[in-house]
PDB file of C-alpha atoms in Angstrom:
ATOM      1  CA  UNK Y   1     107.572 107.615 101.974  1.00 55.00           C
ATOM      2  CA  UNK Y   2     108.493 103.711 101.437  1.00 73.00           C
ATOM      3  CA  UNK Y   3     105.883 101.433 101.342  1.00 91.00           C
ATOM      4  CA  UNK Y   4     105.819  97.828 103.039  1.00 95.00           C
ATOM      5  CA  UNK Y   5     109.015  96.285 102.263  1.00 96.00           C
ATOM      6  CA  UNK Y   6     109.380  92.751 101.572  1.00 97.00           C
ATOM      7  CA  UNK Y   7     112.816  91.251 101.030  1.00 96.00           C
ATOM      8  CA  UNK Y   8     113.852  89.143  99.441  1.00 97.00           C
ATOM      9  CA  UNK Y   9     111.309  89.358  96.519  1.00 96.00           C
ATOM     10  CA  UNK Y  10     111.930  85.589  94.812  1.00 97.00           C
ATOM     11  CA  UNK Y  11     113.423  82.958  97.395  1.00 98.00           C
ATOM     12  CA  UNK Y  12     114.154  79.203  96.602  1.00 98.00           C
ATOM     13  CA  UNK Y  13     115.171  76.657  98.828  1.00 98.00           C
ATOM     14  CA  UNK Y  14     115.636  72.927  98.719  1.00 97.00           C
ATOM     15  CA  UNK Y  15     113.359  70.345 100.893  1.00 97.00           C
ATOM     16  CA  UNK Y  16     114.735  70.070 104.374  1.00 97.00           C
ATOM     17  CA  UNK Y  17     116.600  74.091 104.519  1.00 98.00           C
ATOM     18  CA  UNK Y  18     114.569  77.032 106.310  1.00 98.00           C
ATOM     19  CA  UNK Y  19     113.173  79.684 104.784  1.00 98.00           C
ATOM     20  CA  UNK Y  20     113.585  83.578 106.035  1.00 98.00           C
ATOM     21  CA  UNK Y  21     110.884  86.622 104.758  1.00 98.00           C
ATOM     22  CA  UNK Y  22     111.504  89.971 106.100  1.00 98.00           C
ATOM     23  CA  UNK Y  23     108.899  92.512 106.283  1.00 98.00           C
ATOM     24  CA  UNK Y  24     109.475  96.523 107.063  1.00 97.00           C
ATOM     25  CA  UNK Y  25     106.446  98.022 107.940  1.00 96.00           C
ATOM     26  CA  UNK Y  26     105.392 101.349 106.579  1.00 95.00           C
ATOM     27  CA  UNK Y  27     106.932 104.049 108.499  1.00 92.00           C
ATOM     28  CA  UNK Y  28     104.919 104.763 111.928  1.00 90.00           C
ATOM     29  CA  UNK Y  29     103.259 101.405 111.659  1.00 93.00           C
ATOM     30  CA  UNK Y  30     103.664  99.101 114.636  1.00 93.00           C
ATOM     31  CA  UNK Y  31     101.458  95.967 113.458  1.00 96.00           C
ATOM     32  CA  UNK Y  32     102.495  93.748 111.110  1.00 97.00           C
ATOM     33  CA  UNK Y  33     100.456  90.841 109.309  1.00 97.00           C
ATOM     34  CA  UNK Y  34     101.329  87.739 107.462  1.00 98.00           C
ATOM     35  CA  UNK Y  35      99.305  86.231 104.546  1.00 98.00           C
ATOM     36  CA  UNK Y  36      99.986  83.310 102.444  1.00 97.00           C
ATOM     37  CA  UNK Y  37      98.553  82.906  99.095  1.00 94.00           C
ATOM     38  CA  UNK Y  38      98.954  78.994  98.050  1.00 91.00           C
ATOM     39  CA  UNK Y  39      98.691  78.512  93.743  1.00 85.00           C
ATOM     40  CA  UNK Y  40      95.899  79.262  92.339  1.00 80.00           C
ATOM     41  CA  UNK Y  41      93.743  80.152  96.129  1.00 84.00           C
ATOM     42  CA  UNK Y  42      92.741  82.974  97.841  1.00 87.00           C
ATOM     43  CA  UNK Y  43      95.020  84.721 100.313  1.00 94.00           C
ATOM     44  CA  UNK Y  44      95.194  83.234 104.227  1.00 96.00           C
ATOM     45  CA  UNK Y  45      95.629  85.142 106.941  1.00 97.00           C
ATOM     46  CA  UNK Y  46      98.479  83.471 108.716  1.00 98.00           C
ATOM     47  CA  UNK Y  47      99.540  85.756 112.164  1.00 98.00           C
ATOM     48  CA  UNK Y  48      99.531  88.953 113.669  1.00 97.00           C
ATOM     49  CA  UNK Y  49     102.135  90.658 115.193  1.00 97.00           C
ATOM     50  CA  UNK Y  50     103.272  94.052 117.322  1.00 94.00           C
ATOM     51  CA  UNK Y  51     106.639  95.133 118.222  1.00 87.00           C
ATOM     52  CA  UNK Y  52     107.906  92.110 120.750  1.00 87.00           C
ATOM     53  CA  UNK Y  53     104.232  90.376 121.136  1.00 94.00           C
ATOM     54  CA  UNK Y  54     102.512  87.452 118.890  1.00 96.00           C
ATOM     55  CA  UNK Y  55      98.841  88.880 119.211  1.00 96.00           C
ATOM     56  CA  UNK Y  56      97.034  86.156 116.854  1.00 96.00           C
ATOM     57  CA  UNK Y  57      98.676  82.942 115.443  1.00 96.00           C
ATOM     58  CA  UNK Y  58      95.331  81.583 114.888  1.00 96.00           C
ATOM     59  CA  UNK Y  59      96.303  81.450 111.065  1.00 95.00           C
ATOM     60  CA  UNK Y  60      99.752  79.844 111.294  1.00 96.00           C
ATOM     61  CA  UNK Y  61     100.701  76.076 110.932  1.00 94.00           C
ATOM     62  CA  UNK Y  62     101.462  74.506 114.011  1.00 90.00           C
ATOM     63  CA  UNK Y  63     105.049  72.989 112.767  1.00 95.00           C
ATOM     64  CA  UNK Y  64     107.778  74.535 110.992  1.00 97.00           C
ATOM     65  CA  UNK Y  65     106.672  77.796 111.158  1.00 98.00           C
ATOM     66  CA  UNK Y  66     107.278  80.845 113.444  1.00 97.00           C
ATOM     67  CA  UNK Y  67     107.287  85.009 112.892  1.00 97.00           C
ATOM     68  CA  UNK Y  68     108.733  87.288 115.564  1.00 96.00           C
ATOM     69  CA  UNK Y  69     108.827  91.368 115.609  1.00 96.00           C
ATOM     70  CA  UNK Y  70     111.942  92.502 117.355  1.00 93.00           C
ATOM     71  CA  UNK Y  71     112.177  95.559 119.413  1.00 90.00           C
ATOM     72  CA  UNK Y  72     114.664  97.224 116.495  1.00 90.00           C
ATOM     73  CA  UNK Y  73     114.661  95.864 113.054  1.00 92.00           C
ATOM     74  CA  UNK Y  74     111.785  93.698 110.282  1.00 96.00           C
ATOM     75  CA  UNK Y  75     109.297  91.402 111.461  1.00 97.00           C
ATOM     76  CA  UNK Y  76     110.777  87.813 110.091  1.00 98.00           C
ATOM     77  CA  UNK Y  77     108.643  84.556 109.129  1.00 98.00           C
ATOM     78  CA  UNK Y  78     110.468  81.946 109.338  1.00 98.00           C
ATOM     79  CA  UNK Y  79     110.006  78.591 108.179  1.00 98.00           C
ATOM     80  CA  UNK Y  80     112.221  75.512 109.077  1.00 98.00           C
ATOM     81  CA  UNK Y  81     112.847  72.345 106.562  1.00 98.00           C
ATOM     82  CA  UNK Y  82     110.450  73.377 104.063  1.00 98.00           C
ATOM     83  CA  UNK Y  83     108.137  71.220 101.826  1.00 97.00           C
ATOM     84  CA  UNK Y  84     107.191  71.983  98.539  1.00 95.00           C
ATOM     85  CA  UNK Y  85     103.803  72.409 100.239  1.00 95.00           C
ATOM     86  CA  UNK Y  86     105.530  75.611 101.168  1.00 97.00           C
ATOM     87  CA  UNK Y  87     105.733  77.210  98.106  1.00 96.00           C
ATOM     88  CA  UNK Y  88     103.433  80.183  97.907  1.00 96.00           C
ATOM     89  CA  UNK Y  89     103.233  84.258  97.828  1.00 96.00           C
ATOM     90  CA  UNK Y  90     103.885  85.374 101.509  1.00 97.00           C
ATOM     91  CA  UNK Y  91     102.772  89.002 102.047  1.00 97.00           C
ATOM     92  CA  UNK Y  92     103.484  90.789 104.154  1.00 97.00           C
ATOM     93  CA  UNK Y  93     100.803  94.232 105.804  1.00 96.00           C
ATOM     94  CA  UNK Y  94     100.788  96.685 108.203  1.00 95.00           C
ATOM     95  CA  UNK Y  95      98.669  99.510 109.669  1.00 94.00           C
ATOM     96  CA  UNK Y  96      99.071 102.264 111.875  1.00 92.00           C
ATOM     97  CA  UNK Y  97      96.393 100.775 114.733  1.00 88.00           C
ATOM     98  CA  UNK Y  98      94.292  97.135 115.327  1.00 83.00           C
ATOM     99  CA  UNK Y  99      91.241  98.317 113.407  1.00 81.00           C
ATOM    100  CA  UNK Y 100      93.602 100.617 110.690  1.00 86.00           C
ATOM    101  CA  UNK Y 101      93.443  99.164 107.067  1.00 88.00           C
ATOM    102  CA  UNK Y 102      96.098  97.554 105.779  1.00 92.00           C
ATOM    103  CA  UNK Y 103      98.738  98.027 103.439  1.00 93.00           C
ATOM    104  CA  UNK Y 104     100.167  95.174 101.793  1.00 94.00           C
ATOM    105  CA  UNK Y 105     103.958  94.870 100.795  1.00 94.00           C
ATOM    106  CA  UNK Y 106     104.818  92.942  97.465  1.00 94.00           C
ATOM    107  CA  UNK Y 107     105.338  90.041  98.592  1.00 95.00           C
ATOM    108  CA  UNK Y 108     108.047  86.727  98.372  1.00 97.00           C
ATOM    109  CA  UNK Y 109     107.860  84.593  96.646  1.00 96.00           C
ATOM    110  CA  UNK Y 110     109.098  81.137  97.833  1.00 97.00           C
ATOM    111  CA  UNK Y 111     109.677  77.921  95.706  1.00 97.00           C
ATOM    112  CA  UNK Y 112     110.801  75.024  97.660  1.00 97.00           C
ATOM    113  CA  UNK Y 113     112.353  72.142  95.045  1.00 96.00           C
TER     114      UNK Y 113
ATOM    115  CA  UNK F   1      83.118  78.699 108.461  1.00 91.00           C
ATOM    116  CA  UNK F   2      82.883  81.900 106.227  1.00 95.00           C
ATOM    117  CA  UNK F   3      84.327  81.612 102.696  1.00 95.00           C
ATOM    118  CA  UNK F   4      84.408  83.801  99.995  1.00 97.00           C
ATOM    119  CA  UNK F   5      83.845  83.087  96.553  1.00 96.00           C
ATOM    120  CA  UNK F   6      83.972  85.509  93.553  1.00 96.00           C
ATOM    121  CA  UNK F   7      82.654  84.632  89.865  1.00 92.00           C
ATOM    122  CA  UNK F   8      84.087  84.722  86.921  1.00 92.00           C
ATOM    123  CA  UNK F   9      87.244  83.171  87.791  1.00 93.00           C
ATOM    124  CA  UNK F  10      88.381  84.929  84.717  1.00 95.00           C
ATOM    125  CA  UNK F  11      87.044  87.316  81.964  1.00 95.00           C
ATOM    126  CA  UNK F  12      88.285  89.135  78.727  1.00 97.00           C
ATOM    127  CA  UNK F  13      86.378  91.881  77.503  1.00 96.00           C
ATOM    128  CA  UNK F  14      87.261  95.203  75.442  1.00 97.00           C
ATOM    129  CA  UNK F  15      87.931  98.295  75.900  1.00 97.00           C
ATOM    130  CA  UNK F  16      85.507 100.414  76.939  1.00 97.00           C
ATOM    131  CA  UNK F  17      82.910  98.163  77.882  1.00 96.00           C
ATOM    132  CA  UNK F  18      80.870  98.612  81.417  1.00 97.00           C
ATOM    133  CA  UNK F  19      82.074  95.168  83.424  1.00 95.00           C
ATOM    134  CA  UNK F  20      80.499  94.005  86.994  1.00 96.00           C
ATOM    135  CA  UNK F  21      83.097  91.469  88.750  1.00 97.00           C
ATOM    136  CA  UNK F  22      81.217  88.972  91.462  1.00 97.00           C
ATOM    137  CA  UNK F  23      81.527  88.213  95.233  1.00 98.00           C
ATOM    138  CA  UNK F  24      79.531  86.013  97.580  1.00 98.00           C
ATOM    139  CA  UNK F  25      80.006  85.373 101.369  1.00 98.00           C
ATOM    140  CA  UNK F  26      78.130  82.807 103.378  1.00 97.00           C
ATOM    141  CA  UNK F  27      77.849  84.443 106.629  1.00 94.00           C
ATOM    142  CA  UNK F  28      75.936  87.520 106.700  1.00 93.00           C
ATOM    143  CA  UNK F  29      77.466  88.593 109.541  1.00 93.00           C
ATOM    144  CA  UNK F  30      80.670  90.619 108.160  1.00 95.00           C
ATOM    145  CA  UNK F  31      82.100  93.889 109.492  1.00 94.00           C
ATOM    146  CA  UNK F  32      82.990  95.391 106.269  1.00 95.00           C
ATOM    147  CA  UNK F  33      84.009  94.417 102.636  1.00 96.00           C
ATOM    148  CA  UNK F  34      86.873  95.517 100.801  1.00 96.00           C
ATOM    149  CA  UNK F  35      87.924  95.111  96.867  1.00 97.00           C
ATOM    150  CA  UNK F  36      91.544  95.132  95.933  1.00 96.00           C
ATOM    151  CA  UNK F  37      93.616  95.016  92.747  1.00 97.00           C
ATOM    152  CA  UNK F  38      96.291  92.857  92.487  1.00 94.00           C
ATOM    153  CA  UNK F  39      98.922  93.350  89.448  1.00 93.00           C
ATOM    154  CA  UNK F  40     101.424  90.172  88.333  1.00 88.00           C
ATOM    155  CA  UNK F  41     104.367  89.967  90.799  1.00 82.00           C
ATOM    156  CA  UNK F  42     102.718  93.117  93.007  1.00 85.00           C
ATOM    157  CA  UNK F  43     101.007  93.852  96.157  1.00 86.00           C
ATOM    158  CA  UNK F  44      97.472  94.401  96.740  1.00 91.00           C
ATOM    159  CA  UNK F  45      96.306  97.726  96.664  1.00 93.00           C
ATOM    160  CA  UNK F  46      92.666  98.263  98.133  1.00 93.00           C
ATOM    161  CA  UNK F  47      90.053 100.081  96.231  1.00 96.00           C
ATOM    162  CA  UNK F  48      86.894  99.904  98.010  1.00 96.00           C
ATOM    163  CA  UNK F  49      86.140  99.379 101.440  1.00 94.00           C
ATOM    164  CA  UNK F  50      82.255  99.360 102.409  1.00 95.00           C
ATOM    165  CA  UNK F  51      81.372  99.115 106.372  1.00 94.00           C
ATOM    166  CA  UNK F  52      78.441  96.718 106.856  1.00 93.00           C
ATOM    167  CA  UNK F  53      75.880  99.598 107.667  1.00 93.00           C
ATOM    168  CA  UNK F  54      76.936 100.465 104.182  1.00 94.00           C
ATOM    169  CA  UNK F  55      75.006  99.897 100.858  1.00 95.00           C
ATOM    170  CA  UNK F  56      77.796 100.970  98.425  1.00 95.00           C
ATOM    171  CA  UNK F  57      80.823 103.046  97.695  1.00 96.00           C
ATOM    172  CA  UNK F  58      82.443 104.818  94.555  1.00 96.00           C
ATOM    173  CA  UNK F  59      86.014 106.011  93.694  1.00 95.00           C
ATOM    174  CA  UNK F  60      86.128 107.021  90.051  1.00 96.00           C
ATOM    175  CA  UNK F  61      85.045 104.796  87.474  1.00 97.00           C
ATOM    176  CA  UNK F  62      84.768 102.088  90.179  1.00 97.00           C
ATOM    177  CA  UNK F  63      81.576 101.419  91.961  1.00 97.00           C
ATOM    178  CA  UNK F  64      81.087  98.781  94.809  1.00 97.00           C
ATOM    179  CA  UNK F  65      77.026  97.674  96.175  1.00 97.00           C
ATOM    180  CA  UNK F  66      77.282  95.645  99.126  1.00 97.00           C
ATOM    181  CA  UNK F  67      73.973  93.630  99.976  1.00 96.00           C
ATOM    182  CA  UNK F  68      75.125  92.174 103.299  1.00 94.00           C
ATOM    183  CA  UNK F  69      71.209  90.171 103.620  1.00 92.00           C
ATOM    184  CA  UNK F  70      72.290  88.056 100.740  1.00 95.00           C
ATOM    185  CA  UNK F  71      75.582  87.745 101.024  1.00 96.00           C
ATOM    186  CA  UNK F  72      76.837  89.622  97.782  1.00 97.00           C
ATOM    187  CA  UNK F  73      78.520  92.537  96.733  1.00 98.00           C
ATOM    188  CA  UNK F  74      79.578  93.804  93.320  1.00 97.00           C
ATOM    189  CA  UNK F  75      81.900  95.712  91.761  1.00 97.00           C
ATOM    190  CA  UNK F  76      81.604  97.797  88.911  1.00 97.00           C
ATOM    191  CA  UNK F  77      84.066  99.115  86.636  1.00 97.00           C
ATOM    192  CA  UNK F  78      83.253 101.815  83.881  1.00 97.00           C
ATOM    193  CA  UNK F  79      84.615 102.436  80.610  1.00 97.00           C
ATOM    194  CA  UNK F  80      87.340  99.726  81.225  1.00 97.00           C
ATOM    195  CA  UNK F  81      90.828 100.386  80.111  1.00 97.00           C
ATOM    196  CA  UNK F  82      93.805  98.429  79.283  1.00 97.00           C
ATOM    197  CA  UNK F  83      95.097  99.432  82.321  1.00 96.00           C
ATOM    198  CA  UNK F  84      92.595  97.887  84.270  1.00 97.00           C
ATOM    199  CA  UNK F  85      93.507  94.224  83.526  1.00 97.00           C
ATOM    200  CA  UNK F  86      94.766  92.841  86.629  1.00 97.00           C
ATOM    201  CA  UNK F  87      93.528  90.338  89.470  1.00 96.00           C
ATOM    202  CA  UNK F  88      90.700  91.722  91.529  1.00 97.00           C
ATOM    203  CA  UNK F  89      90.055  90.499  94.566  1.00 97.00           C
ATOM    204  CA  UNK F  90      87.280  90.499  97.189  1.00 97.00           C
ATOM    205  CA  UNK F  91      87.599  90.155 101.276  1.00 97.00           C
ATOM    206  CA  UNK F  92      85.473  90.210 104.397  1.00 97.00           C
ATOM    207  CA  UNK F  93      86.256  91.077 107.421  1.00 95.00           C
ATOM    208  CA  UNK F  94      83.737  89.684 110.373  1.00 94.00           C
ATOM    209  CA  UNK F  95      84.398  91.831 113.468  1.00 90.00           C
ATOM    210  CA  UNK F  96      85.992  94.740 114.680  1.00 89.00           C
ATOM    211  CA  UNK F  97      88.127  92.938 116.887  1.00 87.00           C
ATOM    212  CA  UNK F  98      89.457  91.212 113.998  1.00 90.00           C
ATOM    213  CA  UNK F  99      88.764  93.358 111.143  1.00 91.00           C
ATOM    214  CA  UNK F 100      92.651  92.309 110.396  1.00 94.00           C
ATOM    215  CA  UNK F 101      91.959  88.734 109.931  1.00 95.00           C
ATOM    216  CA  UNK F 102      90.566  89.260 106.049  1.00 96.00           C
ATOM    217  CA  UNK F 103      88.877  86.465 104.120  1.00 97.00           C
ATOM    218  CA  UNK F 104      90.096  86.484 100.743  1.00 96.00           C
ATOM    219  CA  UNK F 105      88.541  85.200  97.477  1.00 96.00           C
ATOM    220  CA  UNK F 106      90.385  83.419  94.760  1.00 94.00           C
ATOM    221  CA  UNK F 107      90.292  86.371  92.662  1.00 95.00           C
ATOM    222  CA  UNK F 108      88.941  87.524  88.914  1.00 96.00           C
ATOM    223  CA  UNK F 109      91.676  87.761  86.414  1.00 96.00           C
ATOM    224  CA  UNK F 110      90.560  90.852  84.151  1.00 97.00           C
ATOM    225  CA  UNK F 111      91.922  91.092  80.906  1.00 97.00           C
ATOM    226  CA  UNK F 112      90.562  94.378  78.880  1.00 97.00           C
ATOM    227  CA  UNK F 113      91.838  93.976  75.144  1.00 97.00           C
ATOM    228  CA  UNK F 114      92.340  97.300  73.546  1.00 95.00           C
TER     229      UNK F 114
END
């Protein structure tokens, strides 16, 4: 009876290389969430995401960054050259319906140097 | 813009002593509230989760108020344990259409001393 899975749990990367969080959903879960907590501020919701459909990117930055949710397989956020503005907590939720609450994986850390 | 703001920032106290940890919202108009615990290096786990039409809930030695007219809530912790240290967090949600889309505060940083 896994939780939200995050991998990998600590992630560094130099300026300029990409970034890659996976997130497993808790089993019979089908939407999938993306928050980013920045040092020493609250969490941010960043997008929202069902098997094969972006439903609300409202949160996201509008460079660098992109999350898909394959058919089969983790939802992945990806980021592309990274700035040390990019180092932060990414968690990762999900929940059985829309208006379900969530449940929140452990989240990766990145540190971008 | 709604924001979230949740006083102390931080707070020590010892064991066994009745606490109340602090949140604020700006726009009354929320869908519901929730509280959640965060530990060093860990998730969040919720606690509390109070709909709007809601005045409070309770789960154990943990007691939530919401007053959504000003903009407040509360959350109340009995008999505090060393166990209890650990990040609390507050979050609104402002529809049901987006009751996903939480807005987080920056968190209170208990630390119970035994």
């Amino acid at each position: 009876n896994a939780g939200v899975m995050q991998n990998p749990r600590h992630l560094v990367r130099r300026r300029g290389q990409e970034a890659r969080l996976r997130c497993s959903p808790m089993k019979g879960h089908s939407h999938v969430y993306w928050y980013r907590q920045l040092p020493e501020e609250g969490l941010k919701f960043m997008v929202y995401l069902q098997k094969e459909n972006i439903i609300d990117e409202s949160g996201m930055p509008k460079e660098r960054f992109s999350a898909e949710f394959p058919k089969e397989g983790p939802s992945i956020l990806r980021i592309q050259q990274v700035v040390r503005g990019d180092s932060a907590a990414y968690f990762c939720a999900s929940s059985f319906s829309e208006s379900a609450p969530l449940h929140f994986g452990n989240g990766t850390r990145l540190t971008v140097t | 813009k709604q924001e979230v703001t949740q006083i102390p920032a931080a707070l020590s106290v010892p064991e066994g002593e009745n606490l109340v940890l602090n949140c604020s919202f700006t726009d009354s108009a929320i869908y519901n509230l929730q509280w959640f615990r965060q530990d060093p290096g860990k998730g969040l786990t919720s606690l509390l989760l109070i709909q709007s039409s809601q005045r409070e809930q309770t789960s154990g030695r943990l007691n939530a108020s919401l007053d959504k007219s000003s903009g407040r809530s509360t959350l109340y912790i009995a008999a505090s344990q060393p166990g209890d240290s650990a990040t609390y967090l507050c979050a609104v949600s402002e529809t049901m259409d987006s009751s996903y889309k939480l807005i987080f505060g920056s968190g209170t940083r208990l630390l119970v001393r035994p």
